[in-house]
Tab-separated table of C-alpha atoms in Angstrom:
chain	number	residue	atom	x	y	z
T	1	MET	CA	36.666	-17.601	6.209
T	2	LYS	CA	37.209	-19.115	9.627
T	3	CYS	CA	34.485	-20.680	11.683
T	4	HIS	CA	33.946	-20.447	15.425
T	5	LEU	CA	34.885	-23.990	16.353
T	6	SER	CA	34.447	-25.586	19.752
T	7	CYS	CA	33.162	-24.671	23.171
T	8	GLU	CA	33.918	-26.132	26.566
T	9	ARG	CA	30.550	-25.419	28.191
T	10	LYS	CA	26.831	-25.301	27.475
T	11	TYR	CA	24.093	-24.348	29.880
T	12	LEU	CA	20.428	-25.002	30.461
T	13	THR	CA	18.887	-21.964	32.174
T	14	ALA	CA	15.532	-21.966	33.938
T	15	ASP	CA	14.084	-20.183	30.901
T	16	MET	CA	15.384	-22.904	28.630
T	17	VAL	CA	13.876	-25.639	30.825
T	18	GLN	CA	10.498	-23.924	30.527
T	19	ILE	CA	10.932	-23.760	26.763
T	20	LEU	CA	11.712	-27.470	26.575
T	21	GLU	CA	8.681	-28.321	28.699
T	22	PHE	CA	6.493	-26.175	26.443
T	23	SER	CA	7.938	-27.941	23.398
T	24	LEU	CA	6.950	-31.325	24.796
T	25	LEU	CA	3.390	-30.117	25.265
T	26	LEU	CA	3.298	-28.833	21.698
T	27	ARG	CA	4.380	-32.214	20.377
T	28	MET	CA	1.206	-33.741	21.805
T	29	ARG	CA	-1.189	-31.673	19.673
T	30	MET	CA	-1.865	-31.794	15.967
T	31	SER	CA	-4.879	-30.994	13.803
T	32	CYS	CA	-5.363	-33.379	10.920
T	33	GLY	CA	-8.721	-32.664	9.285
T	34	LEU	CA	-11.239	-29.849	9.025
T	35	THR	CA	-14.972	-29.581	8.475
T	36	PHE	CA	-16.836	-26.301	8.138
T	37	ARG	CA	-20.585	-25.995	8.204
T	38	ALA	CA	-23.184	-23.365	8.972
T	39	ALA	CA	-25.866	-24.248	11.505
T	40	LYS	CA	-28.621	-21.708	12.256
T	41	GLY	CA	-26.357	-18.882	11.230
T	42	LEU	CA	-23.461	-19.986	13.423
T	43	TRP	CA	-20.234	-21.150	11.859
T	44	MET	CA	-18.776	-24.281	13.371
T	45	VAL	CA	-15.419	-25.911	12.855
T	46	ASN	CA	-14.575	-29.514	13.614
T	47	LEU	CA	-10.883	-30.265	13.966
T	48	SER	CA	-10.121	-33.945	14.196
T	49	ARG	CA	-7.035	-34.455	16.332
T	50	GLN	CA	-4.565	-37.228	16.868
T	51	CYS	CA	-2.997	-36.838	20.289
T	52	SER	CA	0.309	-38.617	19.993
T	53	HIS	CA	3.953	-37.792	20.463
T	54	ALA	CA	4.581	-38.475	16.769
T	55	SER	CA	1.851	-36.209	15.383
T	56	ILE	CA	3.854	-32.953	15.404
T	57	GLY	CA	6.579	-34.843	13.556
T	58	LEU	CA	4.208	-35.423	10.633
T	59	PHE	CA	5.750	-32.471	8.780
T	60	VAL	CA	9.296	-32.752	10.141
T	61	PRO	CA	11.730	-34.786	8.016
T	62	PRO	CA	13.824	-37.480	9.696
T	63	SER	CA	17.036	-36.266	11.287
T	64	PRO	CA	19.929	-37.875	13.161
T	65	PRO	CA	20.178	-37.534	16.953
T	66	VAL	CA	21.683	-34.299	18.229
T	67	ASP	CA	25.482	-34.554	18.107
T	68	PRO	CA	27.006	-33.166	21.346
T	69	GLU	CA	30.102	-32.043	19.455
T	70	LYS	CA	27.967	-30.089	16.987
T	71	VAL	CA	26.150	-28.486	19.906
T	72	LYS	CA	29.517	-27.355	21.282
T	73	GLU	CA	30.477	-25.905	17.909
T	74	LEU	CA	27.222	-23.981	17.639
T	75	GLN	CA	27.598	-22.798	21.226
T	76	ARG	CA	31.056	-21.476	20.366
T	77	PHE	CA	29.677	-19.752	17.257
T	78	ILE	CA	26.942	-18.021	19.267
T	79	THR	CA	29.238	-17.113	22.166
T	80	LEU	CA	31.670	-15.336	19.852
T	81	SER	CA	28.883	-13.512	18.007
T	82	LYS	CA	28.242	-10.004	19.294
T	83	ARG	CA	25.850	-8.796	16.562
T	84	LEU	CA	24.131	-11.974	15.422
T	85	LEU	CA	21.642	-11.919	12.552
T	86	VAL	CA	19.318	-14.914	12.307
T	87	MET	CA	17.332	-15.860	9.218
T	88	THR	CA	14.532	-18.401	9.616
T	89	GLY	CA	12.512	-20.398	7.123
T	90	ALA	CA	9.642	-22.869	7.050
T	91	GLY	CA	11.706	-25.542	8.807
T	92	ILE	CA	11.437	-23.707	12.120
T	93	SER	CA	7.620	-23.898	12.034
T	94	THR	CA	7.141	-27.527	11.024
T	95	GLU	CA	7.486	-28.468	14.682
T	96	SER	CA	4.465	-26.245	15.346
T	97	GLY	CA	2.434	-28.370	12.927
T	98	ILE	CA	2.734	-26.164	9.825
T	99	PRO	CA	3.902	-28.048	6.722
T	100	ASP	CA	6.578	-26.671	4.410
T	101	TYR	CA	7.075	-27.026	0.669
T	102	ARG	CA	10.433	-28.683	0.117
T	103	SER	CA	11.238	-31.102	2.962
T	104	GLU	CA	12.088	-34.570	1.717
T	105	LYS	CA	9.117	-36.994	1.969
T	106	VAL	CA	6.974	-34.690	4.147
T	107	GLY	CA	6.888	-31.318	2.323
T	108	LEU	CA	3.978	-30.295	0.086
T	109	TYR	CA	5.965	-30.984	-3.074
T	110	ALA	CA	6.728	-34.523	-1.887
T	111	ARG	CA	3.172	-35.305	-0.725
T	112	THR	CA	1.145	-33.869	-3.614
T	113	ASP	CA	1.374	-32.488	-7.129
T	114	ARG	CA	-0.304	-29.246	-6.002
T	115	ARG	CA	1.708	-26.061	-6.267
T	116	PRO	CA	1.327	-22.719	-4.458
T	117	ILE	CA	-0.667	-19.914	-6.026
T	118	GLN	CA	1.197	-17.514	-8.295
T	119	HIS	CA	1.045	-13.768	-7.785
T	120	GLY	CA	0.116	-12.986	-11.405
T	121	ASP	CA	-2.735	-15.520	-11.430
T	122	PHE	CA	-4.203	-14.117	-8.210
T	123	VAL	CA	-4.102	-10.517	-9.437
T	124	ARG	CA	-5.540	-11.254	-12.897
T	125	SER	CA	-8.295	-13.767	-12.146
T	126	ALA	CA	-11.398	-13.311	-9.970
T	127	PRO	CA	-12.178	-17.090	-10.066
T	128	ILE	CA	-8.660	-17.838	-8.808
T	129	ARG	CA	-9.119	-15.312	-6.006
T	130	GLN	CA	-12.458	-16.944	-5.157
T	131	ARG	CA	-10.824	-20.385	-4.987
T	132	TYR	CA	-7.944	-19.086	-2.896
T	133	TRP	CA	-10.147	-17.304	-0.372
T	134	ALA	CA	-12.546	-20.253	-0.007
T	135	ARG	CA	-9.638	-22.531	0.822
T	136	ASN	CA	-8.059	-19.937	3.093
T	137	PHE	CA	-11.350	-19.360	4.887
T	138	VAL	CA	-11.609	-23.029	5.813
T	139	GLY	CA	-7.964	-23.288	6.816
T	140	TRP	CA	-7.724	-20.025	8.759
T	141	PRO	CA	-9.028	-21.171	12.191
T	142	GLN	CA	-6.414	-23.894	12.323
T	143	PHE	CA	-3.582	-21.898	10.767
T	144	SER	CA	-4.136	-18.905	13.052
T	145	SER	CA	-4.221	-21.132	16.141
T	146	HIS	CA	-0.702	-22.529	15.665
T	147	GLN	CA	1.638	-21.586	18.476
T	148	PRO	CA	5.396	-20.958	18.676
T	149	ASN	CA	7.576	-23.942	19.456
T	150	ALA	CA	10.780	-24.152	21.481
T	151	ALA	CA	12.884	-22.705	18.642
T	152	HIS	CA	10.751	-19.547	18.368
T	153	TRP	CA	10.866	-19.058	22.130
T	154	ALA	CA	14.631	-19.586	22.196
T	155	LEU	CA	15.229	-16.858	19.591
T	156	SER	CA	12.903	-14.507	21.457
T	157	ASN	CA	14.934	-15.166	24.588
T	158	TRP	CA	18.169	-14.430	22.702
T	159	GLU	CA	16.734	-11.044	21.739
T	160	ARG	CA	15.649	-10.331	25.310
T	161	LEU	CA	19.165	-11.074	26.548
T	162	GLY	CA	20.784	-8.826	23.917
T	163	LYS	CA	22.372	-11.573	21.791
T	164	LEU	CA	20.194	-11.145	18.699
T	165	HIS	CA	20.979	-8.095	16.556
T	166	TRP	CA	18.160	-8.782	14.085
T	167	LEU	CA	15.796	-11.573	13.057
T	168	VAL	CA	14.654	-12.022	9.452
T	169	THR	CA	11.972	-14.605	8.739
T	170	GLN	CA	10.766	-15.887	5.395
T	171	ASN	CA	7.654	-17.266	7.116
T	172	VAL	CA	4.196	-15.703	7.037
T	173	ASP	CA	2.785	-17.469	10.112
T	174	ALA	CA	3.511	-14.715	12.698
T	175	LEU	CA	4.900	-17.282	15.149
T	176	HIS	CA	7.947	-15.136	15.911
T	177	THR	CA	5.637	-12.251	16.797
T	178	LYS	CA	3.565	-14.553	18.996
T	179	ALA	CA	6.783	-15.573	20.765
T	180	GLY	CA	7.563	-11.935	21.516
T	181	SER	CA	10.264	-11.147	18.930
T	182	ARG	CA	10.415	-7.421	18.156
T	183	ARG	CA	13.702	-6.909	16.299
T	184	LEU	CA	12.042	-8.667	13.399
T	185	THR	CA	11.511	-8.318	9.649
T	186	GLU	CA	8.816	-10.498	8.064
T	187	LEU	CA	10.430	-10.681	4.649
T	188	HIS	CA	7.410	-12.189	2.892
T	189	GLY	CA	4.722	-10.495	4.989
T	190	SER	CA	2.135	-12.027	7.292
T	191	MET	CA	-1.041	-14.020	6.725
T	192	HIS	CA	-2.524	-12.186	9.694
T	193	ARG	CA	-2.930	-9.026	7.589
T	194	VAL	CA	-4.991	-8.324	4.448
T	195	LEU	CA	-4.527	-5.489	1.967
T	196	CYS	CA	-6.535	-4.014	-0.877
T	197	LEU	CA	-4.893	-4.274	-4.282
T	198	HIS	CA	-6.393	-0.925	-5.318
T	199	CYS	CA	-6.090	1.484	-2.387
T	200	GLY	CA	-3.618	-0.378	-0.177
T	201	GLU	CA	-5.875	-0.355	2.897
T	202	GLN	CA	-4.721	-2.871	5.518
T	203	THR	CA	-7.058	-4.834	7.778
T	204	ALA	CA	-6.659	-7.691	10.211
T	205	ARG	CA	-7.275	-11.156	8.781
T	206	ARG	CA	-9.619	-12.014	11.676
T	207	VAL	CA	-11.897	-9.146	10.603
T	208	LEU	CA	-12.089	-10.560	7.081
T	209	GLN	CA	-13.046	-13.955	8.535
T	210	GLU	CA	-16.118	-12.343	10.094
T	211	ARG	CA	-17.071	-10.813	6.743
T	212	PHE	CA	-16.690	-14.215	5.053
T	213	GLU	CA	-19.046	-15.755	7.610
T	214	ALA	CA	-21.657	-13.032	7.080
T	215	LEU	CA	-21.569	-13.460	3.274
T	216	ASN	CA	-21.675	-17.271	3.342
T	217	PRO	CA	-24.208	-18.261	6.046
T	218	THR	CA	-25.193	-21.565	4.382
T	219	TRP	CA	-21.949	-22.499	2.635
T	220	SER	CA	-20.279	-25.716	3.769
T	221	ALA	CA	-17.118	-27.581	2.862
T	222	GLU	CA	-15.008	-30.496	3.969
T	223	ALA	CA	-11.293	-30.378	3.411
T	224	GLN	CA	-8.524	-32.924	3.651
T	225	GLY	CA	-4.902	-31.883	3.565
T	226	LEU	CA	-3.097	-28.759	4.682
T	227	ALA	CA	-0.983	-26.364	2.655
T	228	PRO	CA	1.911	-24.405	4.170
T	229	ASP	CA	0.394	-20.934	3.889
T	230	GLY	CA	-2.906	-21.445	5.649
T	231	ASP	CA	-5.227	-22.853	3.000
T	232	VAL	CA	-6.624	-26.338	2.467
T	233	PHE	CA	-7.576	-28.486	-0.507
T	234	LEU	CA	-11.149	-28.071	-1.809
T	235	THR	CA	-12.899	-29.267	-4.960
T	236	GLU	CA	-14.019	-26.836	-7.660
T	237	GLU	CA	-17.657	-27.667	-6.873
T	238	GLN	CA	-17.190	-26.603	-3.266
T	239	VAL	CA	-15.659	-23.300	-4.302
T	240	GLN	CA	-18.216	-22.164	-6.908
T	241	SER	CA	-20.811	-20.771	-4.511
T	242	PHE	CA	-18.371	-19.115	-2.121
T	243	GLN	CA	-18.806	-15.341	-1.860
T	244	VAL	CA	-15.742	-13.085	-1.495
T	245	PRO	CA	-16.041	-9.570	-0.015
T	246	SER	CA	-14.352	-6.539	-1.522
T	247	CYS	CA	-12.416	-3.775	0.194
T	248	ALA	CA	-14.743	-1.958	2.603
T	249	ARG	CA	-13.075	1.337	1.702
T	250	CYS	CA	-12.921	1.346	-2.121
T	251	GLY	CA	-14.474	-1.916	-3.342
T	252	GLY	CA	-11.201	-3.290	-4.688
T	253	PRO	CA	-10.017	-6.922	-4.527
T	254	LEU	CA	-8.388	-8.169	-1.328
T	255	LYS	CA	-5.122	-10.076	-0.991
T	256	PRO	CA	-3.273	-11.423	2.043
T	257	ASP	CA	-0.337	-9.180	2.931
T	258	VAL	CA	2.210	-11.744	1.770
T	259	VAL	CA	4.530	-12.210	-1.190
T	260	PHE	CA	3.098	-14.982	-3.360
T	261	PHE	CA	5.344	-17.057	-5.581
T	262	GLY	CA	6.273	-14.940	-8.587
T	263	GLY	CA	5.870	-11.744	-6.585
T	264	THR	CA	8.628	-9.434	-5.384
T	265	VAL	CA	9.651	-8.243	-1.946
T	266	ASN	CA	9.319	-4.499	-1.363
T	267	PRO	CA	12.679	-2.914	-2.347
T	268	ASP	CA	12.729	-0.767	0.799
T	269	LYS	CA	12.402	-3.893	2.921
T	270	VAL	CA	15.224	-5.568	0.975
T	271	ASP	CA	17.476	-2.540	1.510
T	272	PHE	CA	16.628	-2.514	5.211
T	273	VAL	CA	17.646	-6.165	5.628
T	274	HIS	CA	20.854	-5.628	3.633
T	275	ARG	CA	21.771	-2.880	6.113
T	276	ARG	CA	21.092	-5.182	9.061
T	277	VAL	CA	23.316	-7.871	7.495
T	278	LYS	CA	26.133	-5.357	6.998
T	279	GLU	CA	25.850	-4.343	10.659
T	280	ALA	CA	26.086	-7.973	11.826
T	281	ASP	CA	29.245	-9.903	12.682
T	282	SER	CA	27.780	-13.383	12.031
T	283	LEU	CA	24.750	-15.003	10.434
T	284	LEU	CA	22.773	-18.061	11.519
T	285	VAL	CA	20.271	-19.719	9.166
T	286	VAL	CA	17.532	-21.704	10.913
T	287	GLY	CA	15.159	-24.016	9.052
T	288	SER	CA	15.650	-22.851	5.472
T	289	SER	CA	16.969	-24.555	2.357
T	290	LEU	CA	17.600	-21.057	0.916
T	291	GLN	CA	16.236	-22.137	-2.458
T	292	VAL	CA	14.279	-18.892	-2.851
T	293	TYR	CA	16.450	-15.991	-3.983
T	294	SER	CA	14.635	-13.448	-1.791
T	295	GLY	CA	16.395	-15.000	1.205
T	296	TYR	CA	19.509	-16.374	-0.477
T	297	ARG	CA	20.635	-12.886	-1.575
T	298	PHE	CA	21.350	-11.981	2.048
T	299	ILE	CA	23.669	-14.979	2.350
T	300	LEU	CA	25.581	-13.600	-0.627
T	301	THR	CA	25.832	-10.238	1.138
T	302	ALA	CA	27.143	-11.986	4.257
T	303	ARG	CA	29.735	-13.808	2.145
T	304	GLU	CA	30.877	-10.542	0.557
T	305	LYS	CA	31.311	-9.104	4.056
T	306	LYS	CA	33.207	-12.288	5.061
T	307	LEU	CA	30.807	-13.036	7.914
T	308	PRO	CA	30.941	-16.510	9.455
T	309	ILE	CA	27.761	-18.387	8.482
T	310	ALA	CA	26.209	-21.293	10.377
T	311	ILE	CA	23.228	-23.277	9.070
T	312	LEU	CA	20.763	-25.350	11.103
T	313	ASN	CA	18.519	-27.221	8.679
T	314	ILE	CA	17.494	-30.821	8.101
T	315	GLY	CA	18.772	-31.645	4.626
T	316	PRO	CA	21.027	-29.799	2.183
T	317	THR	CA	20.749	-26.086	1.480
T	318	ARG	CA	21.771	-23.795	-1.340
T	319	SER	CA	24.545	-22.340	0.827
T	320	ASP	CA	26.148	-25.352	2.470
T	321	ASP	CA	29.430	-24.586	0.697
T	322	LEU	CA	29.425	-21.064	2.181
T	323	ALA	CA	28.862	-22.179	5.768
T	324	CYS	CA	31.567	-22.833	8.330
T	325	LEU	CA	29.126	-24.939	10.349
T	326	LYS	CA	26.198	-27.084	9.162
T	327	LEU	CA	23.864	-28.920	11.545
T	328	ASP	CA	21.139	-31.398	10.544
T	329	SER	CA	18.903	-31.305	13.614
T	330	ARG	CA	15.447	-30.201	14.646
T	331	CYS	CA	15.437	-26.504	15.401
T	332	GLY	CA	13.313	-26.969	18.509
T	333	GLU	CA	15.649	-29.592	19.908
T	334	LEU	CA	18.935	-27.797	19.325
T	335	LEU	CA	18.380	-24.057	19.854
T	336	PRO	CA	17.175	-24.352	23.487
T	337	LEU	CA	20.451	-26.075	24.329
T	338	ILE	CA	22.431	-22.948	23.450
T	339	ASP	CA	23.214	-20.359	26.124
T	340	PRO	CA	23.110	-16.944	24.420
T	341	ARG	CA	25.129	-15.157	27.136
């Protein structure tokens, strides 16, 4: 398998300059703590903020400076790609202030012994669902307010200019959608949707937030620490009195429209992505260690098709030996430097 190697030119368009400026603004905002309380029937949220250039980097692992030669190699890779498929993971959203699980020293696994909820536990246990929704309720205003960073905007621009054949994200934060991406598959779903486990009815997550507020007018909680998928850390005592609504249509239990750990991706969605990979002529991985098989399987399909594979991720990945190009840089620093035309 041969890699696209070097390039003689790279450009910064006016669009890219705007993206970089937006990225700098994003780096100056970060929410670090949350307090929820009810006062005279009105829910209030207090987000303590640290306004510093380093705050967004709280969840981004250290990386070496951008290597100009690596930028040229990636530029060459993108220039020669006519039907590019991009797969993104949690590493693209850490620069928006959303933590991931596996990053060295800064991921959830490195910072705490807490582990994400398991699909089977959520489905079987009402107390576990109560705990999950209480934590998610507190974390939702912050999680839903996160905005795309320069990397999301760059990929949206690639699509607009016809470079991007398809975008597959393992993330559930909807930041690609917020950035305007449309040729998009959310492999693991979206936290912005809720479904009923009995009848399958879908509703918007913001609507459920209003129902939570109506059911819990006097409930209060303080939380310290963020989890990657929109919840926070609460004590068992805080959770016990939290009331969880049922499906408005059939009375069944509600679940975010995401694939929890231990769950499975819809087979039709998997087949759809396999077809998009087979249509592509190259594959770029952005911000994923590819440790989860639901994403890694598409790398194996790309290898079988002998597609050139490039990986942009801080730290090693499961597919480094399959890639013709590996870059250890921040997604939001490197992608805006690439001219997709």
